[in-house]
mmCIF file of C-alpha atoms and ligand atoms in Angstrom:
data_model
loop_
_atom_site.group_PDB
_atom_site.id
_atom_site.type_symbol
_atom_site.label_atom_id
_atom_site.label_comp_id
_atom_site.label_asym_id
_atom_site.label_seq_id
_atom_site.Cartn_x
_atom_site.Cartn_y
_atom_site.Cartn_z
ATOM 1 C CA MET A 1 0.164 17.610 -0.243
ATOM 2 C CA GLN A 2 -2.848 16.537 -2.268
ATOM 3 C CA PHE A 3 -3.884 13.273 -3.889
ATOM 4 C CA LEU A 4 -6.267 13.869 -6.789
ATOM 5 C CA ALA A 5 -8.147 11.217 -8.710
ATOM 6 C CA THR A 6 -10.128 12.644 -11.608
ATOM 7 C CA ASP A 7 -12.736 10.772 -13.626
ATOM 8 C CA ILE A 8 -10.957 7.414 -13.359
ATOM 9 C CA ALA A 9 -12.294 4.493 -15.400
ATOM 10 C CA LYS A 10 -10.913 0.995 -15.879
ATOM 11 C CA ARG A 11 -11.978 -1.799 -18.148
ATOM 12 C CA PHE A 12 -10.581 -5.225 -18.833
ATOM 13 C CA GLY A 13 -11.428 -6.164 -22.387
ATOM 14 C CA HIS A 14 -14.978 -4.953 -22.981
ATOM 15 C CA ARG A 15 -15.946 -5.057 -19.320
ATOM 16 C CA ILE A 16 -16.069 -1.753 -17.516
ATOM 17 C CA ILE A 17 -14.998 -2.399 -13.911
ATOM 18 C CA PHE A 18 -15.699 1.144 -12.755
ATOM 19 C CA GLU A 19 -15.941 4.639 -14.200
ATOM 20 C CA LYS A 20 -16.345 8.278 -13.167
ATOM 21 C CA ILE A 21 -14.348 7.844 -9.969
ATOM 22 C CA SER A 22 -13.108 11.158 -8.599
ATOM 23 C CA PHE A 23 -11.828 12.090 -5.161
ATOM 24 C CA GLU A 24 -9.420 14.403 -3.404
ATOM 25 C CA ILE A 25 -7.395 13.551 -0.313
ATOM 26 C CA ARG A 26 -5.343 16.091 1.598
ATOM 27 C CA GLU A 27 -2.524 15.685 4.063
ATOM 28 C CA GLY A 28 -3.864 14.311 7.344
ATOM 29 C CA GLU A 29 -6.813 12.593 5.648
ATOM 30 C CA SER A 30 -7.773 9.038 4.786
ATOM 31 C CA LEU A 31 -9.982 7.363 2.199
ATOM 32 C CA ALA A 32 -11.516 3.883 2.154
ATOM 33 C CA ILE A 33 -12.260 1.988 -1.059
ATOM 34 C CA ALA A 34 -15.275 -0.199 -0.310
ATOM 35 C CA GLY A 35 -17.350 -2.612 -2.392
ATOM 36 C CA SER A 36 -18.199 -6.284 -2.772
ATOM 37 C CA ASN A 37 -15.822 -8.994 -4.061
ATOM 38 C CA GLY A 38 -14.900 -8.269 -7.656
ATOM 39 C CA SER A 39 -16.112 -4.651 -7.550
ATOM 40 C CA GLY A 40 -12.632 -3.347 -8.341
ATOM 41 C CA LYS A 41 -11.107 -2.374 -4.984
ATOM 42 C CA SER A 42 -7.739 -3.973 -5.716
ATOM 43 C CA THR A 43 -7.769 -2.576 -9.250
ATOM 44 C CA LEU A 44 -8.385 0.968 -7.977
ATOM 45 C CA ALA A 45 -5.730 0.526 -5.262
ATOM 46 C CA LYS A 46 -3.201 -0.498 -7.943
ATOM 47 C CA ILE A 47 -4.140 2.525 -10.064
ATOM 48 C CA CYS A 48 -3.675 4.810 -7.027
ATOM 49 C CA ALA A 49 -0.273 3.213 -6.377
ATOM 50 C CA GLY A 50 0.765 3.789 -9.997
ATOM 51 C CA VAL A 51 1.342 0.111 -10.810
ATOM 52 C CA LEU A 52 -1.642 -0.060 -13.184
ATOM 53 C CA SER A 53 -2.895 2.553 -15.670
ATOM 54 C CA PRO A 54 -6.516 3.639 -15.870
ATOM 55 C CA HIS A 55 -7.941 3.696 -19.376
ATOM 56 C CA LYS A 56 -9.406 7.078 -18.637
ATOM 57 C CA GLY A 57 -8.771 9.785 -16.065
ATOM 58 C CA THR A 58 -5.753 10.910 -14.079
ATOM 59 C CA ILE A 59 -4.056 10.445 -10.731
ATOM 60 C CA GLU A 60 -2.087 13.466 -9.591
ATOM 61 C CA ILE A 61 -0.022 13.917 -6.471
ATOM 62 C CA ILE A 62 0.783 17.498 -5.666
ATOM 63 C CA LEU A 63 3.658 18.117 -3.289
ATOM 64 C CA ASP A 64 4.694 21.688 -2.384
ATOM 65 C CA GLY A 65 2.550 22.986 -5.235
ATOM 66 C CA LYS A 66 4.221 20.742 -7.828
ATOM 67 C CA LYS A 67 2.896 17.619 -9.532
ATOM 68 C CA ILE A 68 5.136 14.632 -8.909
ATOM 69 C CA PRO A 69 6.132 13.012 -12.220
ATOM 70 C CA ASN A 70 4.905 9.432 -12.673
ATOM 71 C CA GLU A 71 8.392 7.931 -12.642
ATOM 72 C CA GLU A 72 9.003 9.499 -9.214
ATOM 73 C CA LEU A 73 5.783 8.254 -7.595
ATOM 74 C CA PHE A 74 7.376 5.146 -6.081
ATOM 75 C CA ARG A 75 9.522 7.351 -3.844
ATOM 76 C CA HIS A 76 6.421 8.822 -2.206
ATOM 77 C CA ILE A 77 4.129 5.821 -2.066
ATOM 78 C CA GLY A 78 4.132 2.764 0.170
ATOM 79 C CA PHE A 79 1.919 -0.104 -1.006
ATOM 80 C CA VAL A 80 0.767 -3.253 0.773
ATOM 81 C CA SER A 81 -1.223 -5.641 -1.402
ATOM 82 C CA PRO A 82 -1.988 -9.341 -1.801
ATOM 83 C CA TYR A 83 -0.613 -8.960 -5.343
ATOM 84 C CA LEU A 84 2.877 -7.908 -4.229
ATOM 85 C CA GLN A 85 5.436 -10.653 -4.572
ATOM 86 C CA LEU A 86 8.137 -11.267 -2.032
ATOM 87 C CA TYR A 87 11.290 -13.157 -2.908
ATOM 88 C CA ASP A 88 11.272 -16.660 -1.435
ATOM 89 C CA GLU A 89 15.049 -16.976 -1.456
ATOM 90 C CA PHE A 90 15.605 -13.625 0.276
ATOM 91 C CA SER A 91 15.537 -12.949 4.013
ATOM 92 C CA PRO A 92 13.752 -9.862 5.437
ATOM 93 C CA LEU A 93 17.139 -8.176 5.715
ATOM 94 C CA GLU A 94 17.891 -8.880 2.047
ATOM 95 C CA HIS A 95 14.466 -7.480 1.084
ATOM 96 C CA ILE A 96 15.306 -4.346 3.037
ATOM 97 C CA THR A 97 18.663 -3.954 1.278
ATOM 98 C CA PHE A 98 17.059 -4.552 -2.119
ATOM 99 C CA PHE A 99 14.281 -1.988 -1.649
ATOM 100 C CA GLN A 100 16.640 0.598 -0.164
ATOM 101 C CA ARG A 101 18.818 0.364 -3.279
ATOM 102 C CA LEU A 102 15.779 0.543 -5.542
ATOM 103 C CA ARG A 103 14.602 3.723 -3.841
ATOM 104 C CA ASN A 104 18.086 5.084 -3.331
ATOM 105 C CA ILE A 105 17.710 5.531 0.405
ATOM 106 C CA GLU A 106 19.778 4.439 3.343
ATOM 107 C CA ARG A 107 18.412 3.588 6.766
ATOM 108 C CA THR A 108 20.601 2.694 9.692
ATOM 109 C CA GLY A 109 20.515 -0.829 11.076
ATOM 110 C CA THR A 110 18.850 0.579 14.181
ATOM 111 C CA GLU A 111 16.034 2.095 12.119
ATOM 112 C CA THR A 112 15.362 -1.045 10.114
ATOM 113 C CA ASP A 113 15.605 -3.205 13.267
ATOM 114 C CA ALA A 114 12.966 -0.975 14.876
ATOM 115 C CA LEU A 115 10.651 -1.516 11.889
ATOM 116 C CA LEU A 116 11.210 -5.276 12.016
ATOM 117 C CA GLU A 117 10.590 -5.273 15.766
ATOM 118 C CA ARG A 118 7.378 -3.353 15.276
ATOM 119 C CA VAL A 119 5.945 -6.227 13.253
ATOM 120 C CA GLN A 120 7.632 -8.883 15.398
ATOM 121 C CA LEU A 121 10.010 -10.101 12.716
ATOM 122 C CA LEU A 122 13.324 -9.010 14.198
ATOM 123 C CA HIS A 123 14.204 -12.492 15.424
ATOM 124 C CA ARG A 124 13.540 -13.883 11.931
ATOM 125 C CA LYS A 125 15.390 -11.229 9.953
ATOM 126 C CA ASN A 126 17.914 -13.676 8.493
ATOM 127 C CA ASP A 127 15.524 -16.522 7.635
ATOM 128 C CA PHE A 128 14.352 -17.258 4.093
ATOM 129 C CA VAL A 129 10.892 -15.875 3.342
ATOM 130 C CA ARG A 130 9.934 -19.262 1.884
ATOM 131 C CA THR A 131 9.848 -20.561 5.483
ATOM 132 C CA PHE A 132 7.376 -17.822 6.541
ATOM 133 C CA SER A 133 3.654 -18.159 7.269
ATOM 134 C CA SER A 134 1.257 -15.986 5.239
ATOM 135 C CA GLY A 135 0.840 -13.655 8.242
ATOM 136 C CA MET A 136 4.614 -13.244 8.559
ATOM 137 C CA LYS A 137 4.810 -12.412 4.849
ATOM 138 C CA GLN A 138 2.086 -9.815 5.324
ATOM 139 C CA ARG A 139 4.096 -8.297 8.198
ATOM 140 C CA LEU A 140 7.190 -8.091 5.999
ATOM 141 C CA LYS A 141 5.191 -6.198 3.361
ATOM 142 C CA TYR A 142 4.628 -3.467 5.971
ATOM 143 C CA VAL A 143 8.366 -3.195 6.621
ATOM 144 C CA ILE A 144 8.992 -2.719 2.892
ATOM 145 C CA ALA A 145 6.100 -0.276 2.494
ATOM 146 C CA LEU A 146 7.231 1.902 5.405
ATOM 147 C CA LEU A 147 10.974 1.784 4.790
ATOM 148 C CA HIS A 148 11.093 5.170 3.015
ATOM 149 C CA ASN A 149 8.571 6.948 5.276
ATOM 150 C CA PRO A 150 6.128 7.397 2.388
ATOM 151 C CA SER A 151 3.843 10.453 2.319
ATOM 152 C CA ILE A 152 1.122 8.226 0.869
ATOM 153 C CA LEU A 153 0.359 4.754 2.205
ATOM 154 C CA ILE A 154 -1.971 2.510 0.190
ATOM 155 C CA LEU A 155 -3.212 -0.684 1.827
ATOM 156 C CA ASP A 156 -5.192 -3.388 0.028
ATOM 157 C CA GLU A 157 -6.763 -5.758 2.573
ATOM 158 C CA PRO A 158 -4.550 -4.385 5.344
ATOM 159 C CA SER A 159 -5.192 -7.086 7.919
ATOM 160 C CA ALA A 160 -5.227 -10.095 5.548
ATOM 161 C CA ASN A 161 -3.736 -13.166 7.249
ATOM 162 C CA LEU A 162 -2.883 -11.247 10.417
ATOM 163 C CA ASP A 163 -3.622 -12.339 13.991
ATOM 164 C CA ASP A 164 -5.129 -9.977 16.590
ATOM 165 C CA GLU A 165 -1.764 -8.538 17.526
ATOM 166 C CA GLY A 166 -0.815 -7.954 13.881
ATOM 167 C CA THR A 167 -4.200 -6.336 13.201
ATOM 168 C CA ALA A 168 -3.692 -4.014 16.181
ATOM 169 C CA THR A 169 -0.269 -2.977 14.860
ATOM 170 C CA VAL A 170 -1.806 -2.272 11.453
ATOM 171 C CA PHE A 171 -4.407 -0.041 13.087
ATOM 172 C CA GLU A 172 -1.618 1.903 14.810
ATOM 173 C CA ILE A 173 0.155 2.299 11.472
ATOM 174 C CA MET A 174 -3.113 3.494 9.857
ATOM 175 C CA LYS A 175 -3.640 6.044 12.640
ATOM 176 C CA GLU A 176 -0.109 7.417 12.342
ATOM 177 C CA GLN A 177 -0.260 7.648 8.561
ATOM 178 C CA SER A 178 -3.638 9.384 8.552
ATOM 179 C CA VAL A 179 -2.155 12.100 10.761
ATOM 180 C CA ARG A 180 1.248 12.570 9.160
ATOM 181 C CA GLY A 181 0.336 11.937 5.505
ATOM 182 C CA ILE A 182 -2.294 10.378 3.291
ATOM 183 C CA LEU A 183 -3.857 6.940 3.777
ATOM 184 C CA ILE A 184 -5.863 4.914 1.233
ATOM 185 C CA VAL A 185 -7.368 1.588 2.332
ATOM 186 C CA ALA A 186 -9.157 -0.935 0.088
ATOM 187 C CA THR A 187 -11.139 -3.125 2.433
ATOM 188 C CA ASN A 188 -14.343 -4.938 3.284
ATOM 189 C CA VAL A 189 -13.648 -4.755 6.999
ATOM 190 C CA LEU A 190 -16.188 -2.329 8.451
ATOM 191 C CA LYS A 191 -13.938 -1.126 11.255
ATOM 192 C CA GLU A 192 -11.259 -0.185 8.712
ATOM 193 C CA GLN A 193 -13.790 1.616 6.500
ATOM 194 C CA GLU A 194 -15.227 3.498 9.467
ATOM 195 C CA PHE A 195 -11.771 4.634 10.464
ATOM 196 C CA CYS A 196 -11.381 6.557 7.195
ATOM 197 C CA GLY A 197 -12.741 10.066 6.729
ATOM 198 C CA GLN A 198 -14.003 9.416 3.183
ATOM 199 C CA VAL A 199 -15.382 6.319 1.494
ATOM 200 C CA VAL A 200 -15.507 5.506 -2.218
ATOM 201 C CA ARG A 201 -18.024 2.734 -2.769
ATOM 202 C CA LEU A 202 -17.636 0.631 -5.919
ATOM 203 C CA GLY A 203 -20.665 -1.114 -7.356
ATOM 204 C CA LYS A 204 -21.078 -4.450 -9.098
ATOM 205 C CA ASN A 205 -20.768 -4.383 -12.879
HETATM 206 N N1 LIG B 301 -5.733 -8.538 -15.017
HETATM 207 C C1 LIG B 301 -7.044 -8.691 -15.153
HETATM 208 N N2 LIG B 301 -7.601 -9.110 -16.297
HETATM 209 C C2 LIG B 301 -8.936 -9.246 -16.439
HETATM 210 N N3 LIG B 301 -9.826 -8.979 -15.470
HETATM 211 C C3 LIG B 301 -9.341 -8.560 -14.294
HETATM 212 C C4 LIG B 301 -7.926 -8.385 -14.062
HETATM 213 N N4 LIG B 301 -7.762 -7.951 -12.787
HETATM 214 C C5 LIG B 301 -8.988 -7.860 -12.254
HETATM 215 N N5 LIG B 301 -9.937 -8.216 -13.150
HETATM 216 C C6 LIG B 301 -11.397 -8.206 -12.911
HETATM 217 O O1 LIG B 301 -11.752 -6.941 -12.429
HETATM 218 C C7 LIG B 301 -12.769 -7.055 -11.447
HETATM 219 C C8 LIG B 301 -12.324 -6.387 -10.167
HETATM 220 O O2 LIG B 301 -11.282 -7.137 -9.556
HETATM 221 P P1 LIG B 301 -10.606 -6.653 -8.203
HETATM 222 O O3 LIG B 301 -10.105 -5.275 -8.393
HETATM 223 O O4 LIG B 301 -9.615 -7.706 -7.808
HETATM 224 O O5 LIG B 301 -11.856 -6.637 -7.191
HETATM 225 P P2 LIG B 301 -11.895 -6.600 -5.604
HETATM 226 O O6 LIG B 301 -10.530 -6.263 -5.120
HETATM 227 O O7 LIG B 301 -12.925 -5.551 -5.274
HETATM 228 O O8 LIG B 301 -12.360 -7.951 -5.152
HETATM 229 C C9 LIG B 301 -13.058 -8.552 -11.320
HETATM 230 O O9 LIG B 301 -14.180 -8.845 -12.099
HETATM 231 C C10 LIG B 301 -11.810 -9.194 -11.866
HETATM 232 O O10 LIG B 301 -12.102 -10.441 -12.404
HETATM 233 MG MG1 LIG B 302 -9.228 -7.165 -3.855
#
């Protein structure tokens, strides 16, 4: 498996956020997206996850020698981001059901319970998300992102709103992903940047 970003540029209106961004990540590797506030980390993370288009350049994911078509990317990518919306009137269990249907996968109750337990949400699996703290919402995003065992995990501000225990769990998840697949992390946290084998540093524009 290979993740290839070639000559990526993004602008909003007339403002160029970044340009000439190229990198290659192979299976068992990780990449950090670093840079100051407003440098474009979240924007590049969204482009990598396929939820935003660059105005120039390409993202290609090669699996078993074949390029995965854009409309299939969501099956291979897990994404945690401050810009992801959860559904206030859904419980964690209902989120799980919804995203399983969307991705056409089926996990056993035991498997999904194990994921919920991992982020300490098992005892709250039937409660409305609207009653959750921001840290609990962040934990639920990990359950959704990992539900389909994605080959590529993209994390924007991975430990946002998390306590020490939650941050430690996220580090475990990062370690596992960087061994079994590909990991991309947009972050200003030095420890998270240092964990990654490669760093793309975005400048101020
Ligand atoms: N939808 C948008 N429309 C216009 N400008 C945007 C949009 N999204 C982000 N930007 C701008 O792009 C720049 C990079 O934003 P962002 O990727 O969120 O940076 P970071 O995550 O590094 O803090 C900022 O100047 C921001 O204002
Ligand atoms: Mg950001």
